[in-house]
PDB file of C-alpha atoms in Angstrom:
ATOM      1  CA  MET D   1     102.062  67.230  79.124  1.00  0.00           C
ATOM      2  CA  THR D   2      98.604  68.339  78.057  1.00  0.00           C
ATOM      3  CA  PRO D   3      96.049  69.533  80.575  1.00  0.00           C
ATOM      4  CA  HIS D   4      92.994  67.322  81.069  1.00  0.00           C
ATOM      5  CA  GLN D   5      89.707  68.903  80.011  1.00  0.00           C
ATOM      6  CA  ASP D   6      86.334  67.759  81.214  1.00  0.00           C
ATOM      7  CA  THR D   7      84.478  67.041  77.967  1.00  0.00           C
ATOM      8  CA  THR D   8      81.088  67.343  79.644  1.00  0.00           C
ATOM      9  CA  THR D   9      81.788  70.935  80.654  1.00  0.00           C
ATOM     10  CA  VAL D  10      83.110  71.838  77.211  1.00  0.00           C
ATOM     11  CA  ALA D  11      80.159  70.205  75.440  1.00  0.00           C
ATOM     12  CA  GLY D  12      77.682  71.911  77.759  1.00  0.00           C
ATOM     13  CA  THR D  13      79.284  75.306  77.271  1.00  0.00           C
ATOM     14  CA  VAL D  14      79.369  75.006  73.478  1.00  0.00           C
ATOM     15  CA  THR D  15      75.804  73.694  73.274  1.00  0.00           C
ATOM     16  CA  GLY D  16      74.498  76.410  75.573  1.00  0.00           C
ATOM     17  CA  THR D  17      76.249  79.104  73.568  1.00  0.00           C
ATOM     18  CA  VAL D  18      74.885  77.775  70.266  1.00  0.00           C
ATOM     19  CA  PHE D  19      71.312  77.553  71.569  1.00  0.00           C
ATOM     20  CA  THR D  20      71.475  81.026  73.094  1.00  0.00           C
ATOM     21  CA  ILE D  21      72.714  82.531  69.842  1.00  0.00           C
ATOM     22  CA  ALA D  22      70.159  80.574  67.782  1.00  0.00           C
ATOM     23  CA  ALA D  23      67.298  81.764  70.000  1.00  0.00           C
ATOM     24  CA  ASN D  24      68.288  85.419  69.669  1.00  0.00           C
ATOM     25  CA  ILE D  25      68.606  85.798  65.899  1.00  0.00           C
ATOM     26  CA  ASP D  26      65.938  85.961  63.194  1.00  0.00           C
ATOM     27  CA  SER D  27      65.758  83.540  60.271  1.00  0.00           C
ATOM     28  CA  GLN D  28      67.109  86.149  57.820  1.00  0.00           C
ATOM     29  CA  ASP D  29      69.935  87.010  60.161  1.00  0.00           C
ATOM     30  CA  PHE D  30      70.638  83.314  60.697  1.00  0.00           C
ATOM     31  CA  SER D  31      71.560  82.675  57.059  1.00  0.00           C
ATOM     32  CA  LYS D  32      73.721  85.802  56.975  1.00  0.00           C
ATOM     33  CA  THR D  33      75.406  84.715  60.203  1.00  0.00           C
ATOM     34  CA  VAL D  34      76.144  81.234  58.826  1.00  0.00           C
ATOM     35  CA  ILE D  35      77.628  82.671  55.624  1.00  0.00           C
ATOM     36  CA  LEU D  36      79.772  85.177  57.513  1.00  0.00           C
ATOM     37  CA  ALA D  37      80.944  82.459  59.917  1.00  0.00           C
ATOM     38  CA  CYS D  38      82.023  80.300  56.973  1.00  0.00           C
ATOM     39  CA  VAL D  39      83.843  83.219  55.352  1.00  0.00           C
ATOM     40  CA  GLY D  40      85.568  83.989  58.648  1.00  0.00           C
ATOM     41  CA  ALA D  41      86.624  80.374  59.132  1.00  0.00           C
ATOM     42  CA  VAL D  42      88.065  80.158  55.615  1.00  0.00           C
ATOM     43  CA  ALA D  43      89.885  83.480  56.021  1.00  0.00           C
ATOM     44  CA  SER D  44      91.319  82.372  59.358  1.00  0.00           C
ATOM     45  CA  PHE D  45      92.491  79.079  57.866  1.00  0.00           C
ATOM     46  CA  ILE D  46      94.185  80.812  54.922  1.00  0.00           C
ATOM     47  CA  VAL D  47      95.921  83.331  57.177  1.00  0.00           C
ATOM     48  CA  SER D  48      97.117  80.477  59.404  1.00  0.00           C
ATOM     49  CA  LEU D  49      98.609  78.681  56.394  1.00  0.00           C
ATOM     50  CA  ILE D  50     100.323  81.853  55.187  1.00  0.00           C
ATOM     51  CA  LEU D  51     101.763  82.593  58.630  1.00  0.00           C
ATOM     52  CA  LYS D  52     102.950  78.994  58.950  1.00  0.00           C
ATOM     53  CA  ARG D  53     104.834  79.272  55.646  1.00  0.00           C
ATOM     54  CA  ILE D  54     106.326  82.637  56.638  1.00  0.00           C
ATOM     55  CA  TRP D  55     107.418  81.232  60.009  1.00  0.00           C
ATOM     56  CA  LYS D  56     108.969  78.192  58.321  1.00  0.00           C
ATOM     57  CA  TYR D  57     110.781  80.441  55.802  1.00  0.00           C
ATOM     58  CA  LEU D  58     112.147  82.750  58.513  1.00  0.00           C
ATOM     59  CA  SER D  59     113.279  79.905  60.761  1.00  0.00           C
ATOM     60  CA  GLU D  60     115.467  78.336  58.048  1.00  0.00           C
TER      61      GLU D  60
END
């Protein structure tokens, strides 16, 4: 059973966070932030895949 989430609250929170961050960083910092966010997302995805394979290997 999954808990019900109010999508309006989630969307409002995410949008507010994005606009607050965007208003507080300079244009040079913005490009660096976007690049670092992409690198972090890729690294997180790769680590998740590796851990999934390790977990599958250990559970056999």
